[in-house]
mmCIF file of C-alpha atoms and ligand atoms in Angstrom:
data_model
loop_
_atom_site.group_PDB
_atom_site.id
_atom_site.type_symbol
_atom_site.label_atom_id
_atom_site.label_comp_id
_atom_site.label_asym_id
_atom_site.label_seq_id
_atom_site.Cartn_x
_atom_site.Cartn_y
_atom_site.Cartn_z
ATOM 1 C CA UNK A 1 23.539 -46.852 -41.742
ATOM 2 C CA UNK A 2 20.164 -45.948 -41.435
ATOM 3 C CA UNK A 3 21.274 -43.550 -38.251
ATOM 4 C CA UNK A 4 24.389 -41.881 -40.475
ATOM 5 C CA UNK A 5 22.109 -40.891 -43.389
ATOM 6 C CA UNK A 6 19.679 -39.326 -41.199
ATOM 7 C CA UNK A 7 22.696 -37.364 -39.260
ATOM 8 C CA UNK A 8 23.582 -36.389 -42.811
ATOM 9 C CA UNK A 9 20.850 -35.370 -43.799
ATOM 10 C CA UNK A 10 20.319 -32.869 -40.772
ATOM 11 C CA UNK A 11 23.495 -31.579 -41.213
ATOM 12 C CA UNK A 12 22.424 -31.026 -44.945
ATOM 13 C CA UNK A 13 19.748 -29.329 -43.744
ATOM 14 C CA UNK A 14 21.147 -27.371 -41.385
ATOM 15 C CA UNK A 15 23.643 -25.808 -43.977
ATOM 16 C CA UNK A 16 20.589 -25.202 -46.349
ATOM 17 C CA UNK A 17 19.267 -22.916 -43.714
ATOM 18 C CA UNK A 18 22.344 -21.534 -42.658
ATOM 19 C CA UNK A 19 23.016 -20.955 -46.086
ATOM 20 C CA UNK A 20 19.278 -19.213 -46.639
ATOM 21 C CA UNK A 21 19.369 -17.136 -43.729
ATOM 22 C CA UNK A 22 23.278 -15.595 -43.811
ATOM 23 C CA UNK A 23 23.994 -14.721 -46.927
ATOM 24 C CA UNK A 24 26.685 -13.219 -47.174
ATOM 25 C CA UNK A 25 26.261 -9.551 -46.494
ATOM 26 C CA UNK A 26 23.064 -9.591 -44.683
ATOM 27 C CA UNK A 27 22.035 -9.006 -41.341
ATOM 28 C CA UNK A 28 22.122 -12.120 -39.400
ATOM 29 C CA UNK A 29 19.087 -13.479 -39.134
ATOM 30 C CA UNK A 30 16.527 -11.910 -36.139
ATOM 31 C CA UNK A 31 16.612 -13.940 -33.602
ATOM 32 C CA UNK A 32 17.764 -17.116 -34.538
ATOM 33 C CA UNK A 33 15.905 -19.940 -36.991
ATOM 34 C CA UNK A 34 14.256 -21.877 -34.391
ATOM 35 C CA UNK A 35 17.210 -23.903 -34.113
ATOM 36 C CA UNK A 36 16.981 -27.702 -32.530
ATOM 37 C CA UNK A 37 15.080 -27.540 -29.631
ATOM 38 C CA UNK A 38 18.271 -27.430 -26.278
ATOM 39 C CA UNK A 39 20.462 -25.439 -28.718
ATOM 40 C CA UNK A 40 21.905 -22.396 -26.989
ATOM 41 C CA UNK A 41 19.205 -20.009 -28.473
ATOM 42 C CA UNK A 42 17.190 -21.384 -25.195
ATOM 43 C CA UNK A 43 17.835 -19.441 -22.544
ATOM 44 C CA UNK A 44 17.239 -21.417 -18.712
ATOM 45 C CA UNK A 45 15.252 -19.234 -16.282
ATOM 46 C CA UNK A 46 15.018 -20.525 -12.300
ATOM 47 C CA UNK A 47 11.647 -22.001 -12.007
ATOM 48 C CA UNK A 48 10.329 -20.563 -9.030
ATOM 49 C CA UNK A 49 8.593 -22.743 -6.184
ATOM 50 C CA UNK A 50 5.927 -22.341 -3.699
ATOM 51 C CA UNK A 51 4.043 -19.690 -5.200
ATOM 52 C CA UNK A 52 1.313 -17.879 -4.263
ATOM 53 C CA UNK A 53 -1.042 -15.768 -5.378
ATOM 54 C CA UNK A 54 -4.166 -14.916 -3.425
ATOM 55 C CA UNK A 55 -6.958 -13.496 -5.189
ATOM 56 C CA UNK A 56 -5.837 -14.033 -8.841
ATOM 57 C CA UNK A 57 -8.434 -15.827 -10.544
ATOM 58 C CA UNK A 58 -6.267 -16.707 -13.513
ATOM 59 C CA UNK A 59 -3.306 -18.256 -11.130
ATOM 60 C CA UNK A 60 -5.762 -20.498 -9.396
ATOM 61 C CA UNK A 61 -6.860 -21.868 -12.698
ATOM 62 C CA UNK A 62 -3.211 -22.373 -13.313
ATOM 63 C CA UNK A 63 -2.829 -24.440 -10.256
ATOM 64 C CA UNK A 64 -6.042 -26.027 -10.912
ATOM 65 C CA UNK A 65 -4.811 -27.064 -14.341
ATOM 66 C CA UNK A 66 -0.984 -27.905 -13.214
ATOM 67 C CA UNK A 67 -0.052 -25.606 -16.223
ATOM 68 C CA UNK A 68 0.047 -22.467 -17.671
ATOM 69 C CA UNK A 69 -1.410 -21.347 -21.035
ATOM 70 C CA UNK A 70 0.139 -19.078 -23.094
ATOM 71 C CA UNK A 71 -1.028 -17.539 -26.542
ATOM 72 C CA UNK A 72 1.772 -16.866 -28.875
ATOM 73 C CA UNK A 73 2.837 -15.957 -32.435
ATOM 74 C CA UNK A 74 4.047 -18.822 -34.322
ATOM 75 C CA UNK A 75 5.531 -17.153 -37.312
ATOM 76 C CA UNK A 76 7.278 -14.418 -36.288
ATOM 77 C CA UNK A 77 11.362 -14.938 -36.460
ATOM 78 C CA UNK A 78 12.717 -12.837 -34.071
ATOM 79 C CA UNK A 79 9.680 -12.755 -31.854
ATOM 80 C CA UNK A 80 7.216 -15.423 -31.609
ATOM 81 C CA UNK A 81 8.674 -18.406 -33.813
ATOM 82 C CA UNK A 82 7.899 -22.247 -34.200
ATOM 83 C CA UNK A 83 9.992 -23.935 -36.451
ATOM 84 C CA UNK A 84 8.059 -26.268 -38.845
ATOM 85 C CA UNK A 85 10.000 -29.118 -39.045
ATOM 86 C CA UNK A 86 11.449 -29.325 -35.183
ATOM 87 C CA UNK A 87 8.683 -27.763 -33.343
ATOM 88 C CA UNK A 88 11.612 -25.445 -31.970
ATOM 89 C CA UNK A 89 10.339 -21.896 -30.457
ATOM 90 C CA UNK A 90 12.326 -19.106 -30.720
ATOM 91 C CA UNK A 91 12.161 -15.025 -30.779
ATOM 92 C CA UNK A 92 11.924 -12.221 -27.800
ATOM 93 C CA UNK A 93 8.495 -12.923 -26.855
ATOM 94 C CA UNK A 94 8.847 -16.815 -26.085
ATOM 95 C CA UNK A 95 11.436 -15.910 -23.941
ATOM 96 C CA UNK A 96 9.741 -13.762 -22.093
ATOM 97 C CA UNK A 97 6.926 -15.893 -21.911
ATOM 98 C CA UNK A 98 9.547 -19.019 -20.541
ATOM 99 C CA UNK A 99 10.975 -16.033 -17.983
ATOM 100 C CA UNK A 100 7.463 -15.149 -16.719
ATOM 101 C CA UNK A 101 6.064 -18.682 -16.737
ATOM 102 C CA UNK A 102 9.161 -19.919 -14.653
ATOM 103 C CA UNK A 103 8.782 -16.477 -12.106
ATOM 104 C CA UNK A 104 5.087 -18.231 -11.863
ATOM 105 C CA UNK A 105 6.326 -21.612 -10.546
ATOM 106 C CA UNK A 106 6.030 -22.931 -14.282
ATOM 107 C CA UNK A 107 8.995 -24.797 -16.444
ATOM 108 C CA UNK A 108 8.787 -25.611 -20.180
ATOM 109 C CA UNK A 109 7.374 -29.061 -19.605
ATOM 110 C CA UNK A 110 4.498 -27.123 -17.962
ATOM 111 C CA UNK A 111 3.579 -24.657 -20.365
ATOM 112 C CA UNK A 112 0.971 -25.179 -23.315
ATOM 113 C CA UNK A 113 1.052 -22.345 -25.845
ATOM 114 C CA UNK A 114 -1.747 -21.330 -28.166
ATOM 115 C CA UNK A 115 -1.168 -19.247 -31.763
ATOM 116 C CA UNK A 116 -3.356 -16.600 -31.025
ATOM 117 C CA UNK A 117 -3.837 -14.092 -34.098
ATOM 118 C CA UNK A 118 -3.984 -10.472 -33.861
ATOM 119 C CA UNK A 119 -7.811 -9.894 -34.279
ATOM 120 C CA UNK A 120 -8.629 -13.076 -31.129
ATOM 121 C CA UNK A 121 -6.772 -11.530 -28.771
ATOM 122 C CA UNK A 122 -9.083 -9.698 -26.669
ATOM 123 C CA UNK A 123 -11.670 -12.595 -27.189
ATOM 124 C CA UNK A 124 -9.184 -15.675 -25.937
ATOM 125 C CA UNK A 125 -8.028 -13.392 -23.203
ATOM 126 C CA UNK A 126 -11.356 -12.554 -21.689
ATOM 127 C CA UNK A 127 -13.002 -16.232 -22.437
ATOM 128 C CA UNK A 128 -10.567 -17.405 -20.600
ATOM 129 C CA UNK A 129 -8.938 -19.959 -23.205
ATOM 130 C CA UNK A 130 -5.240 -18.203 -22.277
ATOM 131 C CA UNK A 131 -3.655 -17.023 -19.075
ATOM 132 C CA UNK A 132 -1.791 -14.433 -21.026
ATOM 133 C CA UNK A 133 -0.992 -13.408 -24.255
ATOM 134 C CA UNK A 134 3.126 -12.750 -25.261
ATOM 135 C CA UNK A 135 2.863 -11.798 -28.668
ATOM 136 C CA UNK A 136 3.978 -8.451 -29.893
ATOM 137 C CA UNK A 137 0.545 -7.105 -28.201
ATOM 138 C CA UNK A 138 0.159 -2.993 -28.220
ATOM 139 C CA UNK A 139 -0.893 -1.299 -24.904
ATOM 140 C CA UNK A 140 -3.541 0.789 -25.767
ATOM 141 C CA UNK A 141 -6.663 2.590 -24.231
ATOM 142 C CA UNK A 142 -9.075 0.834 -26.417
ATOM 143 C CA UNK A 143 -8.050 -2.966 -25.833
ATOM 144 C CA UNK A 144 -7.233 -1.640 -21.701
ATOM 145 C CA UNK A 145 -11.397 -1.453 -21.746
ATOM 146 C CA UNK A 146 -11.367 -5.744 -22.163
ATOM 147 C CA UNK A 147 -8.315 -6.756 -21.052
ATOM 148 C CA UNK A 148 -5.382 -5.652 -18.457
ATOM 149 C CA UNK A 149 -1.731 -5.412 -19.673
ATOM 150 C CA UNK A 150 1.761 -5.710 -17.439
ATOM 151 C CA UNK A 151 5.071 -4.404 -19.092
ATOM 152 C CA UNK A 152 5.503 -2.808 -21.672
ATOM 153 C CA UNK A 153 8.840 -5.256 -22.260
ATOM 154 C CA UNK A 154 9.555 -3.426 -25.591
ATOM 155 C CA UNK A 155 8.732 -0.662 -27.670
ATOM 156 C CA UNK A 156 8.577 -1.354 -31.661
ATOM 157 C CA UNK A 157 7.178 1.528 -34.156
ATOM 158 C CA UNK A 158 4.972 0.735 -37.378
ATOM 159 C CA UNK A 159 7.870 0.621 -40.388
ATOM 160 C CA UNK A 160 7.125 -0.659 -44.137
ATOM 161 C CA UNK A 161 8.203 -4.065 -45.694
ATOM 162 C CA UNK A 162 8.856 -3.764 -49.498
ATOM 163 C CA UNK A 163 10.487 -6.209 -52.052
ATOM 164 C CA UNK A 164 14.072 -5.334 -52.346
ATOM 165 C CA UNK A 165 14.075 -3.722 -55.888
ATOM 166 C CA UNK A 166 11.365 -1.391 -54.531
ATOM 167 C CA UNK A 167 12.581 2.382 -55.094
ATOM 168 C CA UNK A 168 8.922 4.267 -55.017
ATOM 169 C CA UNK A 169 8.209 3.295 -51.230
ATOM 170 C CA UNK A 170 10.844 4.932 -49.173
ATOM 171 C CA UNK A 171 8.063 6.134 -46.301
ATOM 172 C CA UNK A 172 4.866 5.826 -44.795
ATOM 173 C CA UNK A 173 3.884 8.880 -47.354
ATOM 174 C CA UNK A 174 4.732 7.369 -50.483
ATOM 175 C CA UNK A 175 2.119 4.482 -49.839
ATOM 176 C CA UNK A 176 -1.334 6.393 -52.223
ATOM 177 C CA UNK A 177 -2.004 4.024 -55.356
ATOM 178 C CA UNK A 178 0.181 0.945 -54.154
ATOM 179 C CA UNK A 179 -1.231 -1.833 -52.219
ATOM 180 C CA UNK A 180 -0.610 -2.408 -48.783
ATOM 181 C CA UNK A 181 -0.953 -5.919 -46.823
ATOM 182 C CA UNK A 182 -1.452 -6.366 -42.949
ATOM 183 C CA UNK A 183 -3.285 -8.063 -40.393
ATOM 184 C CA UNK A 184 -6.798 -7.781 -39.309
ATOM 185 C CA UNK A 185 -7.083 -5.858 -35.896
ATOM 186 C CA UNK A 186 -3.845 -4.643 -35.502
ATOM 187 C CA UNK A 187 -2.636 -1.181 -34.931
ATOM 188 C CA UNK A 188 -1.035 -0.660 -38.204
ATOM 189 C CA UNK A 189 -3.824 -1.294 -40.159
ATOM 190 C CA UNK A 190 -5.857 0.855 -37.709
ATOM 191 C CA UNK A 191 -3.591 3.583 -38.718
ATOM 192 C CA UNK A 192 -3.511 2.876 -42.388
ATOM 193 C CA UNK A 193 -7.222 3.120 -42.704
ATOM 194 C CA UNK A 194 -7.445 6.192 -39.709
ATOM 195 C CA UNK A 195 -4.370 8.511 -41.617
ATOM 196 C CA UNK A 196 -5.723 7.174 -45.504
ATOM 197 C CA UNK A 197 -2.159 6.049 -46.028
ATOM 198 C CA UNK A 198 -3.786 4.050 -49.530
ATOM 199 C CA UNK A 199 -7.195 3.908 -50.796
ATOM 200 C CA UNK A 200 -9.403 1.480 -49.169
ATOM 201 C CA UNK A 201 -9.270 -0.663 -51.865
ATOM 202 C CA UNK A 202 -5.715 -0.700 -51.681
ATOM 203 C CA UNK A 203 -5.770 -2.075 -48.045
ATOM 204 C CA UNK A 204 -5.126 -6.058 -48.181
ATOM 205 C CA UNK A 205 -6.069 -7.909 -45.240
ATOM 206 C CA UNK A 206 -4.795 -11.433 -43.709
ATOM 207 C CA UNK A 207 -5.080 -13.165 -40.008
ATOM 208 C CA UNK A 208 -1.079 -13.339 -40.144
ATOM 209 C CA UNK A 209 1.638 -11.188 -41.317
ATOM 210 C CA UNK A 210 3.404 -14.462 -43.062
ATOM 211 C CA UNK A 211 0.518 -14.395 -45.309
ATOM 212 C CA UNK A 212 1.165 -10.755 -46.124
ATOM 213 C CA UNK A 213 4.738 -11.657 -46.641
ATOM 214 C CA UNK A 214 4.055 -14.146 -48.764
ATOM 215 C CA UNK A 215 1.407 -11.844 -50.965
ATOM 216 C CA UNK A 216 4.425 -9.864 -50.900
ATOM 217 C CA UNK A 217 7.248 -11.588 -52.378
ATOM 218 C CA UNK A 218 4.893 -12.592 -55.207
ATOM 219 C CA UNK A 219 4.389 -9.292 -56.174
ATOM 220 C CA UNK A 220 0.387 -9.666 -55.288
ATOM 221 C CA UNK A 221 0.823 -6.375 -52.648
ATOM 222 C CA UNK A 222 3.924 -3.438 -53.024
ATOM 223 C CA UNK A 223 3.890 -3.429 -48.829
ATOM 224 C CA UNK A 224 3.550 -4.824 -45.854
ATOM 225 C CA UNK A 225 3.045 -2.964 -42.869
ATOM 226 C CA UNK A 226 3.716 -3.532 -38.549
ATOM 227 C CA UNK A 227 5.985 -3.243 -36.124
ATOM 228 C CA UNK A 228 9.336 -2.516 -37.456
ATOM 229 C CA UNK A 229 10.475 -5.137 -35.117
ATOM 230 C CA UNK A 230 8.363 -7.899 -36.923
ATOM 231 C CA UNK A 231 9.221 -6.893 -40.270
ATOM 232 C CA UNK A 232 13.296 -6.965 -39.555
ATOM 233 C CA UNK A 233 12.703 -10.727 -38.912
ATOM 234 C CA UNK A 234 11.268 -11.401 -42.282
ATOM 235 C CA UNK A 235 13.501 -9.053 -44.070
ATOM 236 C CA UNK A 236 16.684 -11.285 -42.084
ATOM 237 C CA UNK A 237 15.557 -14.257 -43.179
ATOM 238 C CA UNK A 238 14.896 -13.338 -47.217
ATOM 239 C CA UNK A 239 17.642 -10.821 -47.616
ATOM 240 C CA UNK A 240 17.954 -10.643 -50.844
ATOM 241 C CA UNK A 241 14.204 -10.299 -51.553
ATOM 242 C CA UNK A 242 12.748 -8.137 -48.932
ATOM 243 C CA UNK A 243 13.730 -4.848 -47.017
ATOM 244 C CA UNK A 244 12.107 -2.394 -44.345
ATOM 245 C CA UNK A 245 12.478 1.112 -45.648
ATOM 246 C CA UNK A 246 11.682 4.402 -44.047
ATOM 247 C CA UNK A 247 11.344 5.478 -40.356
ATOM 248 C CA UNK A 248 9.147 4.412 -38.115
ATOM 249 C CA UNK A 249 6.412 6.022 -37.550
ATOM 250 C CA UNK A 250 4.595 5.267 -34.573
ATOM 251 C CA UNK A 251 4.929 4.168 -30.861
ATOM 252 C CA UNK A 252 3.926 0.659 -30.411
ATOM 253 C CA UNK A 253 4.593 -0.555 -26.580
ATOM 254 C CA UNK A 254 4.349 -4.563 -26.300
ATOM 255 C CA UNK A 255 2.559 -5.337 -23.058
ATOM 256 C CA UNK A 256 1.822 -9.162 -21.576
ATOM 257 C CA UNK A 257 -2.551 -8.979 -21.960
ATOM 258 C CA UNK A 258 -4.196 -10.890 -19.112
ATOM 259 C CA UNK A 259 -7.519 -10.930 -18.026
ATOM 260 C CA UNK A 260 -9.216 -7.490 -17.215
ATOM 261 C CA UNK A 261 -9.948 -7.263 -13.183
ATOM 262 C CA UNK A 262 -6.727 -9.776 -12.229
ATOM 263 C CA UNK A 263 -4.659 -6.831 -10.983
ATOM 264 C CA UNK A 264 -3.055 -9.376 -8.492
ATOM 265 C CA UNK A 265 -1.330 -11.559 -11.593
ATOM 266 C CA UNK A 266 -0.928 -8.073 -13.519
ATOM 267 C CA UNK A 267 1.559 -6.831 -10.371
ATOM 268 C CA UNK A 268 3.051 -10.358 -10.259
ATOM 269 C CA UNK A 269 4.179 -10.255 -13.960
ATOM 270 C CA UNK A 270 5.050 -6.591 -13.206
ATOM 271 C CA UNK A 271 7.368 -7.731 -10.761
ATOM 272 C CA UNK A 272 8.772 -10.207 -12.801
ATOM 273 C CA UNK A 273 9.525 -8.079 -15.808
ATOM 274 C CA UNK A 274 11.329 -5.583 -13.816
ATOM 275 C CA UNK A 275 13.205 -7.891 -12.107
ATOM 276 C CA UNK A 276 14.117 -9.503 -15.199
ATOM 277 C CA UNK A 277 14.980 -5.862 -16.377
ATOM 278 C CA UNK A 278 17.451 -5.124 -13.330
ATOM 279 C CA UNK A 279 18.797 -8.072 -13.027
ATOM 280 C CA UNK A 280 20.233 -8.288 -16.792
ATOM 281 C CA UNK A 281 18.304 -11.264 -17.820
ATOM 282 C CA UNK A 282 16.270 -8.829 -20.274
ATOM 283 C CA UNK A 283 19.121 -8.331 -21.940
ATOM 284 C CA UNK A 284 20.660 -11.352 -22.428
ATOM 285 C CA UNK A 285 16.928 -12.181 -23.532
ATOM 286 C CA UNK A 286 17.080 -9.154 -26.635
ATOM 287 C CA UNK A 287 20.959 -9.997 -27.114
ATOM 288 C CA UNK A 288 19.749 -13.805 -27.848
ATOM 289 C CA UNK A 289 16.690 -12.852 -30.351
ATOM 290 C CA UNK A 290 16.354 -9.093 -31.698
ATOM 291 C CA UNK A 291 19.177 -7.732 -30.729
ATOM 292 C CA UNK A 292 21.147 -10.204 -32.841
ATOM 293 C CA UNK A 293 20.340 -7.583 -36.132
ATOM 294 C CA UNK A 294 22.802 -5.524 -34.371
ATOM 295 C CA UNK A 295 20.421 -2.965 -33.213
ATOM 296 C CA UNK A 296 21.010 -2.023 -29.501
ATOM 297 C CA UNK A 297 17.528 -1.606 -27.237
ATOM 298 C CA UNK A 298 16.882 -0.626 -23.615
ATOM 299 C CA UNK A 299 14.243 -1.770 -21.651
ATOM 300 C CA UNK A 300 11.639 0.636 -21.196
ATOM 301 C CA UNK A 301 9.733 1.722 -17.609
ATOM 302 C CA UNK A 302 7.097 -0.006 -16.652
ATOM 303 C CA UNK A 303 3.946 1.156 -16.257
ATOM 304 C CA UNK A 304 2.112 0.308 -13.691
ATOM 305 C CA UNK A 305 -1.180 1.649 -13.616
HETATM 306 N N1 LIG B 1 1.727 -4.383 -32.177
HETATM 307 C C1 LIG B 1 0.641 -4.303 -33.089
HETATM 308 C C2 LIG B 1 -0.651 -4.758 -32.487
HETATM 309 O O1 LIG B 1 -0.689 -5.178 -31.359
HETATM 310 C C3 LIG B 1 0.922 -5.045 -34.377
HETATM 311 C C4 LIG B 1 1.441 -6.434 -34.207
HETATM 312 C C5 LIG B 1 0.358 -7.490 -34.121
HETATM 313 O O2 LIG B 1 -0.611 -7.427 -34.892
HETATM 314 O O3 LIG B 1 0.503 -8.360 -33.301
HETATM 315 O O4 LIG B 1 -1.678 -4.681 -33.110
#
């Protein structure tokens, strides 16, 4: 008895979601909903075995520890996703983390992931708290002076999140007087401040982009703004509340951050990536998570420098 109410009430629950998340009309959601954990979103990589490394610093500690440890986004849909009430990850960037982990000689049971926000990144990298960071990180000049990046995996652009009745922000220049959320050391907000997008004032600032979301859909901010990627998972999952308006407008290459001088793992993941990239397994990875909006996506060269 007990048992069949609790089935019920999962299945209840599982139609509730459904229900929330494809309306009728709307993009499927990005990426799944974190569905039960062993659900087809999971993809099964090979874990590789007998491993080695010599002279990376940050794979020895691996083997030391008998895991690896990976920072993440946890509210992300699409990308980096942990569902609240099953613990379920899902999104493009776990995956790639649970494809690169496995290349490493490490399966799910042997992976410990950390939510790492946008502004700790360089910090948790270079203390030595992660092994690597998956989690819709930018390659850029400035964070290549503290940390080292493999990939890029994926290439997003900076887009605008607006409530759904919004018809004065169509673009990144119709942003002066309204105010704009996003996350504290990111890109986009970088670029918002650097290009005067809104007045200073104007410029709201949170640790997450769920926060920003939320600031959002009750009315306290007119925009969010990141990765165009990030912002198609939010608008899936609240489709009649939220959509991403104008083009994108800038270049925004994810890359896996690892510690600075460990060129040895940085040409390991390298390998893996492409691999994973000629092989077809990157696609089947976007096709599972992102891609399921619809949009098509290539992977892009890596660059190994
Ligand atoms: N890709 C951008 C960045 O690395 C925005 C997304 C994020 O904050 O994680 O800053």
């Amino acid at each position: 008895m007990k048992i069949r109410k609790l089935a019920l009430g999962l299945i209840v629950g599982a139609l509730a979601l459904t229900a929330a998340c494809g309306r009728e009309g709307a993009p499927p959601a990005a990426g799944g909903d974190g569905g039960p954990a062993g659900a087809d979103a999971q993809l099964t990589y090979e874990v590789a075995t007998d491993v080695t490394l010599t002279g990376s610093p940050t794979f020895d500690r691996m083997k030391q520890a008998g895991k690896v440890v990976i920072g993440i986004r946890e509210d992300q849909p699409g990308l980096g996703f942990k569902d609240a009430t099953t613990g379920a990850r899902s999104g493009f960037d776990v995956e790639i983390a649970r494809m690169v982990a496995a290349g490493l000689g490490y399966g799910d049971d042997k992976i410990e992931y950390k939510a790492v926000p946008s502004a700790a990144r360089e910090d948790t990298i270079s203390r030595g708290d992660i092994d690597f960071m998956v989690g819709t990180y930018t390659i850029n000049d400035n964070r290549k002076q503290r940390v080292s990046f493999a990939g890029p995996y994926f290439v997003a652009g900076q887009g605008l999140l607006v409530r759904k009745d919004e018809t004065e922000i169509t673009g990144k220049d119709t942003l002066k007087g309204k105010k704009v959320c996003s996350v504290t050391g990111s890109t986009p907000i970088q670029r918002v401040r650097e290009q005067g997008l809104t007045e200073p004032e104007n410029i709201v600032e949170f640790q997450t982009y769920s926060q920003c979301v939320d600031q959002l859909l009750s009315r306290q901010v007119d925009a969010v703004t990141t990765d165009d990627a990030i912002l198609k998972g939010y608008a899936a999952q609240a489709p009649d509340d939220l959509k991403v308006v104008g083009e994108a407008f800038s270049v925004e290459p994810y890359g896996i951050g690892l510690a600075k001088d460990d060129a040895v793992l940085r040409g390991k993941i390298n390998d893996l990536l492409q691999a994973a990239m000629d092989d077809g397994t990157w696609q089947k990875i976007y096709d599972a998570t992102l891609g399921k909006s619809g949009s098509a996506a290539e992977p892009p060269a890596i660059e190994r420098y």
